């Protein structure tokens, strides 16, 4: 006899359980209904659910927020295309299992991928469960995996036409400034400091070094680690594109708080502010060694990363105010102040270049 079917919970925001069950039963051959759906805490943009089938196997389902979705944002097909293309490379990604573009199933496109078990270090408490030796190894693996991603031949994996290859920073400045301008609350624009930083960043764009797959939100808690500290999966590919690899390094450094400086953390949580984790300088030097790229312009990319994060958080704040956080509202009420703080920091950093 098979395992007992999972208990069916009540309504799960963003999931039409009957229609999603029917779709998965026909599209994901490894999954056996009935299914139990659980919203995974931690995501404030695209929503991720753990889906458990009759046999106890787990899958991950990703869909956009339930409301206040901006044009071009939260592209499920984009995520699915990237992890599918990387499936035959050495870059660690979940296995892409099925894409549904029919919004009639559950109100938005979604996709299903394998569920990768491991450590996701979202805060200091999670990091404290690992030894200093594992933290040190995780620092190296995170950088090595990023360089590995940037070394992928985009044409060889079928992503040559995925996006424009040149002018990455200029395109990103245009895109995120446009998203920022659309992220209004009751008709009121976000803080003007974001506009001033955008002007300064636009005037000081460095020359792009090559063409790479740019994750767009590469940080420790968007990866899954094994017990040794090796990266076994990169998650959250929703803003991935082609372009300048140093943009990923810059953003990684923006998120990276060093031991004893929790105040550096841009979101008030600092999973890397414990003994054992590398310093930002060590991360930069290792990336330069592994990738062979010139990292002298990294301070610009850090300023750009801070500014982009401010634009993203403005959108999250507006969605939150509209009630679209799907149960995860922790700390979001502070995001309006954080947008201003990040904008001011980005402006000061780019003016100092």
CSV table of C-alpha atoms in Angstrom, one decimal:
chain,number,residue,atom,x,y,z
A,1,UNK,CA,0.0,0.0,0.0
A,2,UNK,CA,1.1,3.6,-0.7
A,3,UNK,CA,1.6,6.2,1.9
A,4,UNK,CA,-1.4,7.9,3.3
A,5,UNK,CA,-2.4,11.0,1.4
A,6,UNK,CA,-1.5,14.3,3.0
A,7,UNK,CA,-4.2,16.2,4.9
A,8,UNK,CA,-5.7,18.9,2.8
A,9,UNK,CA,-5.4,22.3,4.6
A,10,UNK,CA,-7.7,25.2,4.2
A,11,UNK,CA,-7.4,27.9,1.6
A,12,UNK,CA,-3.9,28.7,0.6
A,13,UNK,CA,-3.6,32.3,-0.7
A,14,UNK,CA,-2.5,32.3,-4.4
A,15,UNK,CA,-3.3,28.6,-5.0
A,16,UNK,CA,-6.5,27.1,-6.5
A,17,UNK,CA,-5.8,23.7,-5.0
A,18,UNK,CA,-8.2,21.7,-7.2
A,19,UNK,CA,-7.0,23.3,-10.5
A,20,UNK,CA,-3.3,23.2,-9.6
A,21,UNK,CA,-3.6,19.6,-8.5
A,22,UNK,CA,-5.2,18.7,-11.8
A,23,UNK,CA,-2.4,20.5,-13.7
A,24,UNK,CA,0.4,18.9,-11.7
A,25,UNK,CA,-1.1,15.5,-12.1
A,26,UNK,CA,-0.9,15.8,-15.9
A,27,UNK,CA,2.2,17.9,-16.3
A,28,UNK,CA,4.7,16.7,-13.6
A,29,UNK,CA,5.1,13.0,-14.1
A,30,UNK,CA,7.0,12.5,-10.8
A,31,UNK,CA,4.2,14.0,-8.7
A,32,UNK,CA,1.4,11.8,-7.4
A,33,UNK,CA,-1.8,13.5,-6.1
A,34,UNK,CA,-3.3,14.4,-3.8
A,35,UNK,CA,-1.0,17.3,-2.8
A,36,UNK,CA,-0.6,19.4,0.3
A,37,UNK,CA,0.4,23.0,-0.3
A,38,UNK,CA,2.4,25.2,2.1
A,39,UNK,CA,3.5,28.8,1.6
A,40,UNK,CA,7.2,29.0,2.5
A,41,UNK,CA,8.0,32.0,4.7
A,42,UNK,CA,10.7,34.4,3.7
A,43,UNK,CA,9.7,35.6,0.2
A,44,UNK,CA,8.3,39.1,-0.2
A,45,UNK,CA,8.3,39.1,-4.0
A,46,UNK,CA,7.5,36.0,-6.0
A,47,UNK,CA,5.7,33.4,-3.8
A,48,UNK,CA,7.2,30.0,-3.2
A,49,UNK,CA,5.2,27.0,-2.0
A,50,UNK,CA,6.3,23.6,-0.9
A,51,UNK,CA,4.1,20.9,-2.5
A,52,UNK,CA,4.0,17.5,-0.9
A,53,UNK,CA,2.6,14.6,-2.8
A,54,UNK,CA,0.9,11.3,-1.8
A,55,UNK,CA,4.3,9.5,-1.5
A,56,UNK,CA,5.8,12.3,0.7
A,57,UNK,CA,7.9,13.7,-2.2
A,58,UNK,CA,8.4,17.5,-2.1
A,59,UNK,CA,8.3,20.0,-5.0
A,60,UNK,CA,8.6,23.7,-5.1
A,61,UNK,CA,6.0,25.9,-6.9
A,62,UNK,CA,6.7,29.5,-7.8
A,63,UNK,CA,4.1,32.2,-8.7
A,64,UNK,CA,3.9,36.0,-8.7
A,65,UNK,CA,2.5,38.1,-5.9
A,66,UNK,CA,-1.3,38.0,-5.6
A,67,UNK,CA,-1.8,41.6,-6.5
A,68,UNK,CA,0.0,44.9,-7.5
A,69,UNK,CA,2.2,43.2,-10.1
A,70,UNK,CA,4.2,45.7,-12.1
A,71,UNK,CA,4.6,45.2,-15.9
A,72,UNK,CA,7.6,43.0,-16.9
A,73,UNK,CA,8.1,42.0,-13.2
A,74,UNK,CA,7.7,38.5,-11.8
A,75,UNK,CA,8.2,36.7,-15.1
A,76,UNK,CA,7.7,33.0,-14.4
A,77,UNK,CA,8.7,31.9,-17.9
A,78,UNK,CA,12.0,33.8,-17.5
A,79,UNK,CA,12.9,31.9,-14.3
A,80,UNK,CA,11.9,28.6,-15.8
A,81,UNK,CA,13.9,29.2,-19.0
A,82,UNK,CA,17.0,30.0,-17.1
A,83,UNK,CA,17.0,27.1,-14.7
A,84,UNK,CA,16.1,24.8,-17.6
A,85,UNK,CA,19.1,26.1,-19.6
A,86,UNK,CA,21.5,25.7,-16.7
A,87,UNK,CA,20.3,22.2,-15.9
A,88,UNK,CA,23.0,20.6,-18.0
A,89,UNK,CA,25.8,22.8,-16.7
A,90,UNK,CA,27.8,22.6,-13.5
A,91,UNK,CA,25.9,25.6,-12.0
A,92,UNK,CA,23.7,24.2,-9.2
A,93,UNK,CA,20.0,24.9,-9.8
A,94,UNK,CA,16.8,23.0,-9.0
A,95,UNK,CA,15.4,20.8,-11.8
A,96,UNK,CA,12.8,22.5,-13.9
A,97,UNK,CA,9.7,20.2,-14.0
A,98,UNK,CA,6.9,22.1,-15.5
A,99,UNK,CA,5.6,25.6,-16.6
A,100,UNK,CA,2.0,26.7,-16.6
A,101,UNK,CA,1.3,29.9,-18.6
A,102,UNK,CA,-2.5,29.5,-18.3
A,103,UNK,CA,-3.6,32.1,-15.8
A,104,UNK,CA,-7.0,30.4,-15.5
A,105,UNK,CA,-5.4,27.7,-13.4
A,106,UNK,CA,-4.5,29.8,-10.4
A,107,UNK,CA,-4.7,33.4,-11.4
A,108,UNK,CA,-1.2,33.8,-12.7
A,109,UNK,CA,1.6,31.8,-14.5
A,110,UNK,CA,3.6,29.5,-12.3
A,111,UNK,CA,6.2,26.8,-12.5
A,112,UNK,CA,7.2,23.7,-10.6
A,113,UNK,CA,10.8,22.6,-9.8
A,114,UNK,CA,12.5,20.1,-7.6
A,115,UNK,CA,12.7,20.9,-3.9
A,116,UNK,CA,16.3,21.1,-2.7
A,117,UNK,CA,16.7,20.3,0.9
A,118,UNK,CA,19.5,22.1,2.8
A,119,UNK,CA,20.4,25.2,4.7
A,120,UNK,CA,19.1,28.6,3.7
A,121,UNK,CA,20.8,31.2,5.9
A,122,UNK,CA,18.3,34.1,6.2
A,123,UNK,CA,19.5,35.5,9.5
A,124,UNK,CA,22.1,35.2,12.2
A,125,UNK,CA,20.2,32.5,14.0
A,126,UNK,CA,20.3,30.2,11.0
A,127,UNK,CA,24.0,30.9,10.5
A,128,UNK,CA,24.7,30.1,14.1
A,129,UNK,CA,23.7,26.5,13.5
A,130,UNK,CA,26.8,26.1,11.3
A,131,UNK,CA,30.4,25.9,12.6
A,132,UNK,CA,33.0,28.6,11.8
A,133,UNK,CA,34.7,26.2,9.4
A,134,UNK,CA,31.5,25.7,7.5
A,135,UNK,CA,30.8,29.4,7.4
A,136,UNK,CA,34.3,30.0,5.9
A,137,UNK,CA,33.7,27.3,3.3
A,138,UNK,CA,30.3,28.7,2.5
A,139,UNK,CA,31.9,32.1,1.8
A,140,UNK,CA,34.3,30.6,-0.7
A,141,UNK,CA,31.7,28.4,-2.3
A,142,UNK,CA,29.3,31.3,-2.8
A,143,UNK,CA,31.9,33.3,-4.7
A,144,UNK,CA,33.2,30.3,-6.7
A,145,UNK,CA,29.6,29.4,-7.7
A,146,UNK,CA,29.0,33.0,-8.8
A,147,UNK,CA,32.2,32.9,-10.9
A,148,UNK,CA,31.0,29.6,-12.3
A,149,UNK,CA,27.7,31.1,-13.3
A,150,UNK,CA,29.4,34.0,-15.0
A,151,UNK,CA,31.7,31.7,-16.9
A,152,UNK,CA,28.8,29.9,-18.7
A,153,UNK,CA,28.8,30.4,-22.5
A,154,UNK,CA,25.3,32.0,-23.0
A,155,UNK,CA,25.1,30.9,-26.6
A,156,UNK,CA,26.1,27.3,-25.9
A,157,UNK,CA,23.3,26.9,-23.4
A,158,UNK,CA,20.7,28.5,-25.7
A,159,UNK,CA,20.4,31.8,-23.9
A,160,UNK,CA,22.1,33.9,-26.6
A,161,UNK,CA,18.8,35.6,-27.4
A,162,UNK,CA,17.5,35.7,-23.9
A,163,UNK,CA,18.2,39.4,-23.5
A,164,UNK,CA,20.4,42.2,-24.9
A,165,UNK,CA,24.0,41.6,-24.1
A,166,UNK,CA,25.5,45.1,-24.0
A,167,UNK,CA,24.7,48.2,-22.1
A,168,UNK,CA,23.6,46.3,-19.1
A,169,UNK,CA,23.9,49.0,-16.4
A,170,UNK,CA,22.2,51.7,-18.6
A,171,UNK,CA,19.4,49.2,-19.3
A,172,UNK,CA,19.1,48.4,-15.6
A,173,UNK,CA,19.0,52.1,-14.6
A,174,UNK,CA,16.2,52.7,-17.1
A,175,UNK,CA,14.3,49.6,-16.0
A,176,UNK,CA,14.4,50.1,-12.2
A,177,UNK,CA,13.9,53.8,-12.4
A,178,UNK,CA,10.8,53.1,-14.5
A,179,UNK,CA,9.6,50.6,-11.9
A,180,UNK,CA,10.3,53.1,-9.1
A,181,UNK,CA,8.2,55.7,-10.9
A,182,UNK,CA,5.3,53.3,-11.2
A,183,UNK,CA,5.5,52.2,-7.5
A,184,UNK,CA,3.3,55.0,-6.2
A,185,UNK,CA,1.1,54.9,-3.1
A,186,UNK,CA,-2.2,56.8,-3.5
A,187,UNK,CA,-0.7,58.7,-6.4
A,188,UNK,CA,2.4,59.8,-4.4
A,189,UNK,CA,5.9,59.0,-5.8
A,190,UNK,CA,8.7,57.6,-3.8
A,191,UNK,CA,11.5,59.7,-2.3
A,192,UNK,CA,13.3,62.2,-4.6
A,193,UNK,CA,16.7,61.0,-3.5
A,194,UNK,CA,16.2,58.0,-5.7
A,195,UNK,CA,15.9,60.3,-8.7
A,196,UNK,CA,19.1,62.2,-7.7
A,197,UNK,CA,21.1,59.0,-7.3
A,198,UNK,CA,19.8,57.7,-10.6
A,199,UNK,CA,21.2,60.8,-12.3
A,200,UNK,CA,24.6,60.4,-10.7
A,201,UNK,CA,24.8,56.7,-11.5
A,202,UNK,CA,23.8,57.3,-15.1
A,203,UNK,CA,26.7,59.7,-15.5
A,204,UNK,CA,29.4,57.4,-14.2
A,205,UNK,CA,28.7,54.0,-15.8
A,206,UNK,CA,31.9,51.8,-16.1
A,207,UNK,CA,32.8,49.9,-19.2
A,208,UNK,CA,31.2,46.5,-19.2
A,209,UNK,CA,33.5,43.4,-19.0
A,210,UNK,CA,32.1,40.7,-21.2
A,211,UNK,CA,28.7,39.2,-21.3
A,212,UNK,CA,27.4,36.9,-18.5
A,213,UNK,CA,24.3,35.4,-17.1
A,214,UNK,CA,23.5,38.0,-14.3
A,215,UNK,CA,21.4,36.6,-11.5
A,216,UNK,CA,20.3,40.0,-10.4
A,217,UNK,CA,19.7,39.2,-6.7
A,218,UNK,CA,22.7,37.0,-5.8
A,219,UNK,CA,23.1,36.7,-2.0
A,220,UNK,CA,23.6,34.1,0.7
A,221,UNK,CA,19.9,33.5,1.4
A,222,UNK,CA,19.1,33.0,-2.2
A,223,UNK,CA,21.2,29.8,-2.2
A,224,UNK,CA,20.8,26.4,-0.5
A,225,UNK,CA,23.9,25.0,1.3
A,226,UNK,CA,24.7,21.4,2.2
A,227,UNK,CA,26.2,20.5,5.6
A,228,UNK,CA,29.8,21.2,4.3
A,229,UNK,CA,28.8,24.7,3.2
A,230,UNK,CA,28.8,24.0,-0.5
A,231,UNK,CA,26.2,25.8,-2.6
A,232,UNK,CA,23.8,23.1,-3.9
A,233,UNK,CA,21.2,25.3,-5.5
A,234,UNK,CA,20.8,29.0,-6.6
A,235,UNK,CA,17.2,30.2,-6.1
A,236,UNK,CA,15.1,33.2,-7.1
A,237,UNK,CA,15.9,33.9,-10.7
A,238,UNK,CA,13.0,36.3,-11.3
A,239,UNK,CA,15.2,39.3,-12.5
A,240,UNK,CA,17.9,37.3,-14.2
A,241,UNK,CA,19.2,38.6,-17.5
A,242,UNK,CA,22.4,38.9,-19.6
A,243,UNK,CA,25.0,41.6,-19.0
A,244,UNK,CA,27.7,42.8,-16.7
A,245,UNK,CA,28.9,40.2,-14.2
A,246,UNK,CA,30.3,42.7,-11.7
A,247,UNK,CA,26.7,43.8,-11.0
A,248,UNK,CA,26.2,40.5,-9.1
A,249,UNK,CA,29.4,40.9,-7.2
A,250,UNK,CA,28.5,44.4,-6.2
A,251,UNK,CA,25.1,43.4,-4.9
A,252,UNK,CA,26.5,40.4,-3.0
A,253,UNK,CA,28.8,42.8,-1.2
A,254,UNK,CA,25.9,45.2,-0.4
A,255,UNK,CA,24.1,42.4,1.4
A,256,UNK,CA,27.3,41.2,3.2
A,257,UNK,CA,27.7,42.4,6.8
A,258,UNK,CA,31.0,41.6,8.4
A,259,UNK,CA,31.5,40.3,12.0
A,260,UNK,CA,30.5,42.8,14.5
A,261,UNK,CA,28.7,45.2,12.1
A,262,UNK,CA,25.1,44.2,12.1
A,263,UNK,CA,24.2,47.8,11.4
A,264,UNK,CA,25.7,47.4,7.9
A,265,UNK,CA,22.9,45.0,7.0
A,266,UNK,CA,20.6,46.7,4.5
A,267,UNK,CA,17.5,44.9,5.8
A,268,UNK,CA,18.3,44.7,9.5
A,269,UNK,CA,19.3,41.0,9.4
A,270,UNK,CA,22.9,39.9,9.1
A,271,UNK,CA,23.4,36.2,8.5
A,272,UNK,CA,27.1,36.8,7.7
A,273,UNK,CA,28.0,38.9,10.8
A,274,UNK,CA,29.4,35.9,12.6
A,275,UNK,CA,32.9,34.6,13.0
A,276,UNK,CA,34.1,32.4,10.1
A,277,UNK,CA,32.5,34.3,7.3
A,278,UNK,CA,34.8,36.1,4.9
A,279,UNK,CA,35.2,39.8,4.8
A,280,UNK,CA,34.0,41.8,1.8
A,281,UNK,CA,37.6,42.4,0.8
A,282,UNK,CA,38.3,38.6,0.8
A,283,UNK,CA,35.2,37.9,-1.3
A,284,UNK,CA,36.3,40.5,-3.8
A,285,UNK,CA,39.8,39.2,-4.0
A,286,UNK,CA,38.6,35.6,-4.4
A,287,UNK,CA,36.2,36.6,-7.2
A,288,UNK,CA,39.0,38.4,-9.0
A,289,UNK,CA,41.2,35.3,-8.7
A,290,UNK,CA,38.6,32.8,-9.8
A,291,UNK,CA,37.0,34.9,-12.6
A,292,UNK,CA,40.0,36.7,-13.9
A,293,UNK,CA,38.1,40.0,-14.1
A,294,UNK,CA,39.2,43.5,-13.1
A,295,UNK,CA,37.4,44.4,-9.9
A,296,UNK,CA,38.7,47.9,-9.5
A,297,UNK,CA,35.2,49.4,-10.3
A,298,UNK,CA,33.3,47.3,-7.8
A,299,UNK,CA,32.5,50.4,-5.6
A,300,UNK,CA,30.3,51.7,-8.4
A,301,UNK,CA,28.5,48.4,-8.7
A,302,UNK,CA,27.9,48.5,-4.9
A,303,UNK,CA,26.4,51.9,-5.1
A,304,UNK,CA,24.2,50.7,-8.0
A,305,UNK,CA,23.2,47.7,-6.0
A,306,UNK,CA,22.1,49.8,-3.1
A,307,UNK,CA,20.1,52.0,-5.4
A,308,UNK,CA,18.5,49.1,-7.2
A,309,UNK,CA,17.6,47.6,-3.8
A,310,UNK,CA,15.9,50.8,-2.8
A,311,UNK,CA,13.8,50.7,-6.0
A,312,UNK,CA,12.8,47.1,-5.4
A,313,UNK,CA,11.9,47.8,-1.8
A,314,UNK,CA,9.7,50.7,-2.9
A,315,UNK,CA,7.7,48.2,-5.0
A,316,UNK,CA,7.5,45.8,-2.1
A,317,UNK,CA,6.3,48.5,0.2
A,318,UNK,CA,3.6,49.6,-2.2
A,319,UNK,CA,2.5,45.9,-2.6
A,320,UNK,CA,2.5,45.5,1.1
A,321,UNK,CA,0.3,48.6,1.6
A,322,UNK,CA,-2.1,47.0,-0.9
A,323,UNK,CA,-2.2,43.8,1.1
A,324,UNK,CA,-0.3,41.6,-1.2
A,325,UNK,CA,2.3,40.1,1.1
A,326,UNK,CA,0.5,36.7,1.3
A,327,UNK,CA,0.9,36.3,5.0
A,328,UNK,CA,4.5,37.4,5.3
A,329,UNK,CA,4.3,41.0,6.6
A,330,UNK,CA,7.2,40.9,9.1
A,331,UNK,CA,9.2,44.1,9.0
A,332,UNK,CA,7.7,45.4,5.8
A,333,UNK,CA,6.2,48.4,7.5
A,334,UNK,CA,9.8,49.7,8.0
A,335,UNK,CA,10.5,49.6,4.2
A,336,UNK,CA,9.4,53.1,3.5
A,337,UNK,CA,12.1,54.5,5.8
A,338,UNK,CA,14.6,51.9,4.5
A,339,UNK,CA,14.0,53.2,0.9
A,340,UNK,CA,15.0,56.7,1.9
A,341,UNK,CA,18.1,55.4,3.9
A,342,UNK,CA,19.3,53.3,1.0
A,343,UNK,CA,18.7,56.1,-1.5
A,344,UNK,CA,20.8,58.5,0.6
A,345,UNK,CA,23.6,55.9,1.0
A,346,UNK,CA,23.7,55.2,-2.8
A,347,UNK,CA,23.8,58.9,-3.6
A,348,UNK,CA,26.7,59.5,-1.1
A,349,UNK,CA,28.6,56.5,-2.4
A,350,UNK,CA,28.3,57.4,-6.1
A,351,UNK,CA,29.1,61.0,-5.4
A,352,UNK,CA,32.3,59.9,-3.7
A,353,UNK,CA,33.6,58.0,-6.8
